[in-house]
Short mmCIF file of C-alpha atoms in Angstrom, two decimals:
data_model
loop_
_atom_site.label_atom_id
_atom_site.label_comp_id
_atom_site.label_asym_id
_atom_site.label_seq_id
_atom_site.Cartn_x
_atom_site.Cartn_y
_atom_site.Cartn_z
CA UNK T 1365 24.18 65.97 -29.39
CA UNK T 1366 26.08 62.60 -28.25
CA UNK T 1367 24.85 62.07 -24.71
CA UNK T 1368 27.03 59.10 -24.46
CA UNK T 1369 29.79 61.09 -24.54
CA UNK T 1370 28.14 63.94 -22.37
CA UNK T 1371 27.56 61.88 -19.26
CA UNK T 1372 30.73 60.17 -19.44
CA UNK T 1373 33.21 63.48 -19.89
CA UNK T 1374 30.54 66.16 -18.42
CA UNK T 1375 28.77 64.65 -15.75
CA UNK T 1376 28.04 68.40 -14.56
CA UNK T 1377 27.24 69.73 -17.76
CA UNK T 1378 24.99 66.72 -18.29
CA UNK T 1379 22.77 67.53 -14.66
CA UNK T 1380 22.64 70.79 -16.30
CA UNK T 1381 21.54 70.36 -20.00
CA UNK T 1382 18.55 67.41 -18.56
CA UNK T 1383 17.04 70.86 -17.02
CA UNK T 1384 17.70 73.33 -19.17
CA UNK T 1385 17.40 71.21 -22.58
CA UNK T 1386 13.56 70.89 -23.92
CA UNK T 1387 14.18 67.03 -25.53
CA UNK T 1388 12.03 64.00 -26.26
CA UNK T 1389 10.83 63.10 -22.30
CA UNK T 1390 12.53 59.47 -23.31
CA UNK T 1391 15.71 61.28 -24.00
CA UNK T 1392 15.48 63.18 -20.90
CA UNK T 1393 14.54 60.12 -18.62
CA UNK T 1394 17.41 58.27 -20.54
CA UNK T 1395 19.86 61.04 -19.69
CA UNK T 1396 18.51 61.38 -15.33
CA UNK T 1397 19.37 57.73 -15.81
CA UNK T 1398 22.83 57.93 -17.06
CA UNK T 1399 23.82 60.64 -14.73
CA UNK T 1400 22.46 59.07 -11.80
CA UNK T 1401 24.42 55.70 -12.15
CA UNK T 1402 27.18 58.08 -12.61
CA UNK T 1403 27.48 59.21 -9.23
CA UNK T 1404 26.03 56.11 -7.31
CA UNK T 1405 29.18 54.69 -8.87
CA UNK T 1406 31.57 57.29 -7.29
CA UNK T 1407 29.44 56.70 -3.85
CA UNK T 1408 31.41 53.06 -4.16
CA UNK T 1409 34.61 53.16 -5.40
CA UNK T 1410 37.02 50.69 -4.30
CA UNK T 1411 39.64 51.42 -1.60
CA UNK T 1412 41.32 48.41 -1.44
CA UNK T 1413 45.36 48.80 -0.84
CA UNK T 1414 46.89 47.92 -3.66
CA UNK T 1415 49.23 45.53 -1.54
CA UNK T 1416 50.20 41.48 -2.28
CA UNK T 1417 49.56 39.07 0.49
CA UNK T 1418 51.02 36.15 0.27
CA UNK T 1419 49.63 33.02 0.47
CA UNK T 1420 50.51 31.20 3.92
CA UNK T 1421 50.04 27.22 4.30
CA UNK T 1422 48.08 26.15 6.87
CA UNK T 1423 49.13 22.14 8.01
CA UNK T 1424 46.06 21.65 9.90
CA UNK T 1425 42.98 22.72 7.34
CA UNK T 1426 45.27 20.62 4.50
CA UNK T 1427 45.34 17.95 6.43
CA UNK T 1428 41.63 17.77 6.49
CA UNK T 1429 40.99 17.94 2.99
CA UNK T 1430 44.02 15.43 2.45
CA UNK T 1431 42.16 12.89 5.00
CA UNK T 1432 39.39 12.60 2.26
CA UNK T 1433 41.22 12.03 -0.45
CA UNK T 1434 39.44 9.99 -2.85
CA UNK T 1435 36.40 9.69 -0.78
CA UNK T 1436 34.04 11.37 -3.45
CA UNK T 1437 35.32 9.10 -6.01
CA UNK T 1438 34.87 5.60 -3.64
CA UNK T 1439 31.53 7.20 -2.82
CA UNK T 1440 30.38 7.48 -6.78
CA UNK T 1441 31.90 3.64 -7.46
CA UNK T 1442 30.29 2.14 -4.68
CA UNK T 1443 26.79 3.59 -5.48
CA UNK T 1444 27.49 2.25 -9.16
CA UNK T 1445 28.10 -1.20 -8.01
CA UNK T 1446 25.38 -1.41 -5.34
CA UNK T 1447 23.02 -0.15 -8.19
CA UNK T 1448 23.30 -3.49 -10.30
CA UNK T 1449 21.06 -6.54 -8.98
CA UNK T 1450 23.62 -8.18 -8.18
CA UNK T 1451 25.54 -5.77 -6.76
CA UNK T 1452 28.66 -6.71 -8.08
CA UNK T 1453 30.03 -4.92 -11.48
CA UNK T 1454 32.73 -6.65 -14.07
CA UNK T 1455 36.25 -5.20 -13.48
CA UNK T 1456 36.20 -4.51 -17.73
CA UNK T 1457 33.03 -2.56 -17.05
CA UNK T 1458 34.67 -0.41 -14.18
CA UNK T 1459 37.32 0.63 -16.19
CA UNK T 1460 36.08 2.31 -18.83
CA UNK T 1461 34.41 4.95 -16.17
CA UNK T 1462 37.30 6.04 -14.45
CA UNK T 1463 37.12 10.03 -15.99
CA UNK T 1464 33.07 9.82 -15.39
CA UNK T 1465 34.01 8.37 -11.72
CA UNK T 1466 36.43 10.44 -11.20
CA UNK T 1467 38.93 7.63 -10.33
CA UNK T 1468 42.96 9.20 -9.59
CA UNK T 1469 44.02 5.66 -11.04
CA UNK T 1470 43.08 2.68 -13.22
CA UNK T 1471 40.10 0.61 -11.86
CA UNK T 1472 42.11 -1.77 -10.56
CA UNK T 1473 44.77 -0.23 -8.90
CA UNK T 1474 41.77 1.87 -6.86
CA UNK T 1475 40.50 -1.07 -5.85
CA UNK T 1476 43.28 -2.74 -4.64
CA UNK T 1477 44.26 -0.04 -2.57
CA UNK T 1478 41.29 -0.62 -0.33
CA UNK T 1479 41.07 -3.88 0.40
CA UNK T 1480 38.26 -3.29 2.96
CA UNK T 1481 35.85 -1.38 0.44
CA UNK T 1482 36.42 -3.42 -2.59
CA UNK T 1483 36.83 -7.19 -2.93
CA UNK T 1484 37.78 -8.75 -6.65
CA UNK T 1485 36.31 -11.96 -7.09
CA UNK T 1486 35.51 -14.62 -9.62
CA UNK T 1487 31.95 -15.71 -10.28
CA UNK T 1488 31.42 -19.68 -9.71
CA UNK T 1489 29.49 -21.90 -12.20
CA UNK T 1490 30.79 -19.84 -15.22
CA UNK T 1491 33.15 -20.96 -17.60
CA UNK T 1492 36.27 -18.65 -18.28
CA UNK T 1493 34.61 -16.08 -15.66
CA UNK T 1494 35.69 -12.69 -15.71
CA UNK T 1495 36.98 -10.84 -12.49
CA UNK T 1496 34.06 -9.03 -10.58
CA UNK T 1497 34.19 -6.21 -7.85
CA UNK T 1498 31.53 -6.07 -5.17
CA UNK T 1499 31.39 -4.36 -1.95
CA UNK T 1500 33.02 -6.15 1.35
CA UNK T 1501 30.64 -6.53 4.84
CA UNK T 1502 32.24 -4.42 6.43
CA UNK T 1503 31.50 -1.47 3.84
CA UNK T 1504 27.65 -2.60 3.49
CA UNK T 1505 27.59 -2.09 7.01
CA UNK T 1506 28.60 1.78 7.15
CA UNK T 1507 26.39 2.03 3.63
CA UNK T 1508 23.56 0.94 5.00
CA UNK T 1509 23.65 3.04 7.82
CA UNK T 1510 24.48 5.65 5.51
CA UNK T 1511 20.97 5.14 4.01
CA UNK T 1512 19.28 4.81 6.67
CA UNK T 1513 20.34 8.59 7.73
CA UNK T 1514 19.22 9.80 4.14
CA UNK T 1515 16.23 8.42 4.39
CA UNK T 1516 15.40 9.96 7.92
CA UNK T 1517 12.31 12.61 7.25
CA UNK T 1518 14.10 15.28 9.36
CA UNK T 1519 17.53 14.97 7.17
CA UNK T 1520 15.71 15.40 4.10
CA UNK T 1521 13.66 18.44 5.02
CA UNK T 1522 16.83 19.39 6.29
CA UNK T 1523 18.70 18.77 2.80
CA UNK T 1524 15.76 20.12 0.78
CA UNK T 1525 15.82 23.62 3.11
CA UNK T 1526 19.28 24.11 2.31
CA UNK T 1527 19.12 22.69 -1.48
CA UNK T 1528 16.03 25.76 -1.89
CA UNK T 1529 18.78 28.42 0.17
CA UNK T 1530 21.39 27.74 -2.75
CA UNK T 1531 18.52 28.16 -5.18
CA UNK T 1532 17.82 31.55 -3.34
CA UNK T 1533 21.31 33.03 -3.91
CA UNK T 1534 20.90 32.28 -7.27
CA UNK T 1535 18.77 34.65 -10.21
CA UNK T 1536 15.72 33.98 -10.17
CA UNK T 1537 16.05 31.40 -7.80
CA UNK T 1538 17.23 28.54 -10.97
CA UNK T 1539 20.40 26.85 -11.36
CA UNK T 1540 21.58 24.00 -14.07
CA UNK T 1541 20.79 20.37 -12.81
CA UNK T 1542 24.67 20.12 -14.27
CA UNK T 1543 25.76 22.94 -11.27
CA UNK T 1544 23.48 20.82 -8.49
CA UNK T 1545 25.39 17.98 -9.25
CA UNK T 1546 28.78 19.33 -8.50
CA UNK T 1547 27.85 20.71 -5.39
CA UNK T 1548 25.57 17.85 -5.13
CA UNK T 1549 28.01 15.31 -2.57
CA UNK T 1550 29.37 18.67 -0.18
CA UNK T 1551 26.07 19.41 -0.20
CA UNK T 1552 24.45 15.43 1.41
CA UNK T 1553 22.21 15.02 -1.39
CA UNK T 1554 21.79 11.16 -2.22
CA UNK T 1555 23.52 10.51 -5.37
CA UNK T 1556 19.70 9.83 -6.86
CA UNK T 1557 17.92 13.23 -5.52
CA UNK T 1558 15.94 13.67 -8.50
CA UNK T 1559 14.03 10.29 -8.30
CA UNK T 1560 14.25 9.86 -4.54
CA UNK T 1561 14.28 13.87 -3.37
CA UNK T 1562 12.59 16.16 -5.19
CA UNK T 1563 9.56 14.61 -5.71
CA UNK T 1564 8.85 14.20 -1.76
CA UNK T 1565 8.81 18.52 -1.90
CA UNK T 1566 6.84 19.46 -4.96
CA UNK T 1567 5.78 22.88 -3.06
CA UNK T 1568 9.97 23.43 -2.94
CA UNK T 1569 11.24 22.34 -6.32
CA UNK T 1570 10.38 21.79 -10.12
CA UNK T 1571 12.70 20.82 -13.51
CA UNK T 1572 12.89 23.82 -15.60
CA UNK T 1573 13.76 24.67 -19.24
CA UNK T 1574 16.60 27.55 -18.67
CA UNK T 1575 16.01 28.79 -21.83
CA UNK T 1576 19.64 28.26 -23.69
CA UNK T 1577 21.78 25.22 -24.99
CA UNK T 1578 24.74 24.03 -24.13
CA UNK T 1579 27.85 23.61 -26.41
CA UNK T 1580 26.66 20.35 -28.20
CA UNK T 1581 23.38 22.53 -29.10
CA UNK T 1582 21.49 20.52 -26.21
CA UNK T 1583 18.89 21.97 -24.51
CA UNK T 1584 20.08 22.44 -20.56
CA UNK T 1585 17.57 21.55 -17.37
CA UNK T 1586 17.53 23.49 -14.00
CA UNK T 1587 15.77 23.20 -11.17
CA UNK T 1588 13.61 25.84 -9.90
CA UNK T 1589 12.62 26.98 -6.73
CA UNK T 1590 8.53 27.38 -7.04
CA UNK T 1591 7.89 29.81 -4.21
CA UNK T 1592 10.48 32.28 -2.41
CA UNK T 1593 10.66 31.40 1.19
CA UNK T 1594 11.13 34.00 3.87
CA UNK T 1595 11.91 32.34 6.19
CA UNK T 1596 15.11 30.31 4.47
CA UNK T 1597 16.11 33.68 3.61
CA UNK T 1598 18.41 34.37 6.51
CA UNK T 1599 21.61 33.71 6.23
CA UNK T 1600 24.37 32.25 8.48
CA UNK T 1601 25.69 35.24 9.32
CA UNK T 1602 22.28 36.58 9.99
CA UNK T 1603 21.22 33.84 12.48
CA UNK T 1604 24.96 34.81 14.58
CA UNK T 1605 23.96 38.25 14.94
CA UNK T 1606 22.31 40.32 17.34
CA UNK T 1607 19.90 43.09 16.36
CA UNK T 1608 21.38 46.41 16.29
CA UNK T 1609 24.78 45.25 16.29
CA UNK T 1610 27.60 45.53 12.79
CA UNK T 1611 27.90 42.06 11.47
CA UNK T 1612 31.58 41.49 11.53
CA UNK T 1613 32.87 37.90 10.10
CA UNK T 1614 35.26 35.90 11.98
CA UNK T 1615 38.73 35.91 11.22
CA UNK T 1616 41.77 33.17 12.09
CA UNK T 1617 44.89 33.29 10.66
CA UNK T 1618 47.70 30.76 11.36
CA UNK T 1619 51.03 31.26 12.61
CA UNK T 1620 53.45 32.97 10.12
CA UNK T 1621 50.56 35.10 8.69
CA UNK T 1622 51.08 38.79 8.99
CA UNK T 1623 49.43 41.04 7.42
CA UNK T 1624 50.19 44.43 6.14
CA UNK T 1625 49.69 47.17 8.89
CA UNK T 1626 47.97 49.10 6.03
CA UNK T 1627 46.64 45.87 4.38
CA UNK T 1628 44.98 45.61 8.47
CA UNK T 1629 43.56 49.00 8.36
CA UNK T 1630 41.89 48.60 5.29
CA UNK T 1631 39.97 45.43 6.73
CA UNK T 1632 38.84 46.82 10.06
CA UNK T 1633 37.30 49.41 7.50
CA UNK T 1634 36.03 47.03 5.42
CA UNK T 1635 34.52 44.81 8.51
CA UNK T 1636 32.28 48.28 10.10
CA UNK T 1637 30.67 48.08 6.32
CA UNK T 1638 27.07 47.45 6.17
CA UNK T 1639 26.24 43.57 5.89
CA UNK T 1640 24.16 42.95 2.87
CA UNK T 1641 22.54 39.34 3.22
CA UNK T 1642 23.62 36.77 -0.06
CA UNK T 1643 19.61 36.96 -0.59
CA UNK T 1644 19.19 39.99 -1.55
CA UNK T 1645 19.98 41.52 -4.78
CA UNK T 1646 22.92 43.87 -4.55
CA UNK T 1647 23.64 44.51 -8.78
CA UNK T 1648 23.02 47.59 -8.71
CA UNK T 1649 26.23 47.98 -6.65
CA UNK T 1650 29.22 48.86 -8.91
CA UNK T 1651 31.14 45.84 -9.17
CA UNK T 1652 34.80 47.22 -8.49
CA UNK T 1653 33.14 48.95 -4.95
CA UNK T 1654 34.14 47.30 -1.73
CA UNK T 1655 30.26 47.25 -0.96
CA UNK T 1656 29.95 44.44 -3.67
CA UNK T 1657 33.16 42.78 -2.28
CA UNK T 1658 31.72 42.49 0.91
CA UNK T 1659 28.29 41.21 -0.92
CA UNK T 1660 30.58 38.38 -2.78
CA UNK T 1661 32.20 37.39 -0.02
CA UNK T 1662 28.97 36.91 2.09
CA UNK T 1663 27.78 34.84 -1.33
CA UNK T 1664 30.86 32.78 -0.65
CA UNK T 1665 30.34 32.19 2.88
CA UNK T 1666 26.80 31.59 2.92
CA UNK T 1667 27.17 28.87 0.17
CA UNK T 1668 29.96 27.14 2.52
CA UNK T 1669 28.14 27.69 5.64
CA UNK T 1670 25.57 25.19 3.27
CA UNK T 1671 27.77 22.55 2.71
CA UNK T 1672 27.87 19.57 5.15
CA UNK T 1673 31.41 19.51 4.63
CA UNK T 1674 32.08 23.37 4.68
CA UNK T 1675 34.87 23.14 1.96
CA UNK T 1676 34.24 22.50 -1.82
CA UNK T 1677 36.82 22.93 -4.54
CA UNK T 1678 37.45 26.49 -5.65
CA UNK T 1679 36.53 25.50 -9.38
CA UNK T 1680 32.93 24.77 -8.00
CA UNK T 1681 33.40 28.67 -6.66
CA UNK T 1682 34.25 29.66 -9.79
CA UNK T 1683 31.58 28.26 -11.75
CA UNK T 1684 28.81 29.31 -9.16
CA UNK T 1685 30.16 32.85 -9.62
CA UNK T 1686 29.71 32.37 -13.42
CA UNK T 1687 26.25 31.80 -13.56
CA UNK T 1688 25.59 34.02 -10.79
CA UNK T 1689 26.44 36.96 -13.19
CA UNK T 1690 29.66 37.54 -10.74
CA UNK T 1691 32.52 36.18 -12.81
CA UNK T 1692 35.62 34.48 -11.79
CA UNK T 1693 37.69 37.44 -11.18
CA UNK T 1694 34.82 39.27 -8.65
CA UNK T 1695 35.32 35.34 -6.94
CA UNK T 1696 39.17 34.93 -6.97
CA UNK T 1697 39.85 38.29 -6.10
CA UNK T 1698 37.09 37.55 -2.86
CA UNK T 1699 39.22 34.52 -1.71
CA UNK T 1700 42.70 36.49 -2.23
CA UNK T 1701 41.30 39.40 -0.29
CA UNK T 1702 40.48 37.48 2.66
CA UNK T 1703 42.37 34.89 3.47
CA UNK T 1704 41.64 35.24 7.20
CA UNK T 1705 37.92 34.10 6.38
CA UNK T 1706 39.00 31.27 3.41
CA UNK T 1707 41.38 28.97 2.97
CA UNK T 1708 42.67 27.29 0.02
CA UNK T 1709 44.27 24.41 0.08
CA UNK T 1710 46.29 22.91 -2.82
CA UNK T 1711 45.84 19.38 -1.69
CA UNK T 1712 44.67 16.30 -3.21
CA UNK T 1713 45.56 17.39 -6.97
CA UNK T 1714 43.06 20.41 -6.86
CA UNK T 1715 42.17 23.84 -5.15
CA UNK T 1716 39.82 23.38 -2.02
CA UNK T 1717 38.52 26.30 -0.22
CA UNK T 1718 37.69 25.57 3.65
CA UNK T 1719 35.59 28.21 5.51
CA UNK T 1720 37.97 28.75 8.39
CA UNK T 1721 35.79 29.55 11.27
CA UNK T 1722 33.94 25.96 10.99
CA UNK T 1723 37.65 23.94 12.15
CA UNK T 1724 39.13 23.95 14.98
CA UNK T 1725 43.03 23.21 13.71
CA UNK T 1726 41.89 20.08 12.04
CA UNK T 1727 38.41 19.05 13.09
CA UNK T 1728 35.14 20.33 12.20
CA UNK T 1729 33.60 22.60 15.15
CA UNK T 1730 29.96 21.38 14.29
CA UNK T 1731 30.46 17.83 12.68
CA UNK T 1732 27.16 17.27 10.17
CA UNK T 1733 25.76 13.42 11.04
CA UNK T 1734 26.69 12.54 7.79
CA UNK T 1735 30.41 13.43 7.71
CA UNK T 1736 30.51 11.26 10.78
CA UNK T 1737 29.34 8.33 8.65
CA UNK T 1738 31.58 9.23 6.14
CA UNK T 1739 35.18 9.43 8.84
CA UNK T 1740 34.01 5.18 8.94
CA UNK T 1741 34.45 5.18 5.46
CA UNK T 1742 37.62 6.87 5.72
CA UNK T 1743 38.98 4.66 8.53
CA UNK T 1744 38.35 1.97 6.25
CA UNK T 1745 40.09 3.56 3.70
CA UNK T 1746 43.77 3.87 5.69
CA UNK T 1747 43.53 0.27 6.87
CA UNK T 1748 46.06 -2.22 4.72
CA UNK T 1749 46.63 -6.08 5.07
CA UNK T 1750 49.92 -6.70 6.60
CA UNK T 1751 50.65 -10.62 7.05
CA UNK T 1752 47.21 -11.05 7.02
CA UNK T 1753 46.30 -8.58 9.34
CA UNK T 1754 44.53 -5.30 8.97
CA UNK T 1755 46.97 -2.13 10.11
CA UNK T 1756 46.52 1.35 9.60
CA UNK T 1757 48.51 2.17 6.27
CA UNK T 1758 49.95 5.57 8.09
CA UNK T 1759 51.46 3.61 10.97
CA UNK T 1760 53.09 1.37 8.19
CA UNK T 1761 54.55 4.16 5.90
CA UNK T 1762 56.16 5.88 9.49
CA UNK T 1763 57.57 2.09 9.68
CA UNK T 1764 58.56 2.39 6.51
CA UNK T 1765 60.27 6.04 6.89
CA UNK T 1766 61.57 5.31 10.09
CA UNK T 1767 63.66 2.13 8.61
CA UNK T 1768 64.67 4.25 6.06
CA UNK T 1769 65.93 6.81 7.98
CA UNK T 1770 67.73 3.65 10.23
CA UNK T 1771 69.24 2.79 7.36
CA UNK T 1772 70.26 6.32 6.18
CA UNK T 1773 71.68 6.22 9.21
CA UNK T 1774 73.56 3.48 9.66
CA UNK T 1775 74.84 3.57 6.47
CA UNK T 1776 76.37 7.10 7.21
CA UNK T 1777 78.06 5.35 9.77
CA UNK T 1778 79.71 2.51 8.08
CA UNK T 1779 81.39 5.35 5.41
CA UNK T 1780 82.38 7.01 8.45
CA UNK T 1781 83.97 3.86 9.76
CA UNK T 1782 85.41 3.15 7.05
CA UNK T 1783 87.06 6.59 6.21
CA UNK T 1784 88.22 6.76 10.12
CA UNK T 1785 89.91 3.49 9.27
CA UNK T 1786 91.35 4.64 5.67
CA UNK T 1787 92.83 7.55 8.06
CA UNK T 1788 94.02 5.38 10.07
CA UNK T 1789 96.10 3.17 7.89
CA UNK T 1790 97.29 6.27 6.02
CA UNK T 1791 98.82 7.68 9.44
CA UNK T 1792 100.17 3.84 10.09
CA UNK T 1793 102.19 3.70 6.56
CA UNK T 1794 103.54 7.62 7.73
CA UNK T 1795 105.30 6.22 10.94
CA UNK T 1796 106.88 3.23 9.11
#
């Protein structure tokens, strides 16, 4: 007897042959199994409305991811050039680095748009010197108060707490050192956790083998969380709400969003679902039931609510999702689904997605310490020399539009001058 294709066809039948039918007990206990993941699976089935929503831009969230624009890349050169003694790198050695640096541009056209970050120079007493790139005052200055907030003990419990709560979501509480480091800058480590971090919380973390190899047939490195911590294991939306009470997440859509009346209906629904924390294991759920869509998106939005900067890029999402056993679909389809509760932004040559409830239009409700330090980078980062002079490179490209648009202007009116006096020569030659 098949009983593959008994408790796929003949669920019934199935309930009724594990009495009646005096098998192997392994058979039988194989067959309770079957039958039983057969109808916890038609406990969950998906309701979702089979309806398109449209994606809506929102001016104000892409306007803070475009305000760091390469900021993650200046970040990762500037820690490579304060690195060597001198602190000061050869241009020729920059250059070859720009796809591990992530640079937008050649080395030197990065660098010479920010004249007060970078400074080229050439090295006296050297014969034929090459040009060199160090870091200007004014940039040490924010840097080393930069360090001197990573290196406060409270920030790095703090940063180790929420480093072990992303190890939490994960299986078996391991992810790739390669995954860390992606989410490794939204995240506030220091660019050199595992020499200066980790080993400060040996009773938190330990390097791993994970057991595989990558695709050069290398062996791959995690870190591992030693002990499971209670009480880490409460998520954001956890700590918001009050005992007794449905969990409901916060939604915000902007202007020119409307949703579906039915599309509406079928999230209210969704919302009076019970919450089921990103801590706890919820596999056994089948993955095409809105109970595991309302697990993945609380994996989403507890892995945002642990970024400093509350936005990553959706490819990071993705990959997370991978190796969490969810996939990329379960992921995209979470961010599609909800666009009330994430945003994704198509700014700065990528796909961002920006929890919505932690801005306020265009500024972060709760600003982390160390995105303040990092808005001085940026304001050093939109200033420009003009005449000598440092200016604000937005107020000089609204210059720079506005004369354009003078121009525009004026030269509409000259051709309309000059046909007004074409017509008026033509009507002169009619009365002669």
């Amino acid at each position: 007897m098949n009983l593959k294709y008994i408790f796929h066809k003949f669920p019934t039948a199935a309930a009724n042959a594990q009495v009646q039918c005096n098998m192997h007990n392994r058979c039988s206990y194989v067959l309770h199994f079957a039958t039983a993941r057969f109808r916890l699976r038609l406990r969950h089935v998906r309701t979702f409305i089979n309806a398109r929503i449209k994606w809506v831009r929102d001016p104000y969230l892409d306007a803070a991811v475009e305000r760091e624009k390469n900021l993650k890349s200046l970040h990762s050169l500037k820690n490579l050039i304060l690195s060597h003694p001198s602190q000061s790198l050869p241009l020729s050695a920059i250059s070859p680095l720009k796809p591990h640096l992530g640079l937008p541009t050649t080395a030197d056209k990065f660098i010479d748009n920010y004249p007060f970050i970078f400074k080229i120079f050439l090295p006296p007493n050297r014969t034929n010197p090459f040009p060199h790139v160090k870091i200007t005052p004014k940039a040490l200055s924010v840097h080393y108060d930069e360090l001197l907030h990573l290196n406060m003990s409270h920030y790095r419990t703090d940063v180790a707490q929420r480093l072990a709560k992303l190890l939490m979501i994960a299986r078996a509480g391991k992810l790739p050192l390669h995954l860390i480091d992606i989410f490794g800058y939204d995240l506030g480590l220091p660019h050199d956790y595992l020499l200066t971090l980790l080993p400060e919380f040996p009773d938190y973390f330990q390097i791993c083998d994970l057991g595989f190899r990558d695709s050069n047939g290398e062996i791959v490195f995690g870190l591992e969380l030693v002990n499971w911590r209670n009480d880490l294991a409460i998520s954001e939306m956890e700590k918001r709400g009050e005992s007794g009470m449905q969990m409901k997440y916060s939604m915000n859509l902007p202007r020119g969003f409307d949703l579906q009346k039915r599309v509406q209906e079928w999230v209210e629904e969704w919302q009076n679902l019970p919450y089921i924390s990103p801590y706890e294991n919820a596999f056994h759920l089948s993955p095409n039931s809105d109970h595991a869509e309302r697990w993945t998106v609380g994996v989403i939005h507890e892995v945002l609510s642990l970024l400093v900067t509350k936005k990553t890029e959706r490819e990071n999402v993705f990959r997370l999702g991978e190796f969490l056993g969810l996939g990329r679909v379960r992921m995209k389809k979470a961010l599609v689904h909800f666009p009330a509760i994430f945003y994704v932004s198509n700014k700065i040559r990528t796909q961002t997605v920006v929890l919505r409830e932690a801005y306020r239009k265009k500024l972060m409700m709760e600003k982390h310490p160390l995105m303040a330090i990092r808005n001085r980078y940026v304001s050093l980062m939109e200033l420009v020399l003009r005449r000598g002079r440092p200016v604000r490179g937005a107020a000089v490209r609204r210059r720079e539009r506005g004369k354009t648009c003078l121009r525009v202007v004026t030269n509409r009116k000259e051709d309309s001058n000059r046909w007004r006096r074409s017509d008026d020569d033509d009507d002169d030659d009619d009365d002669d």
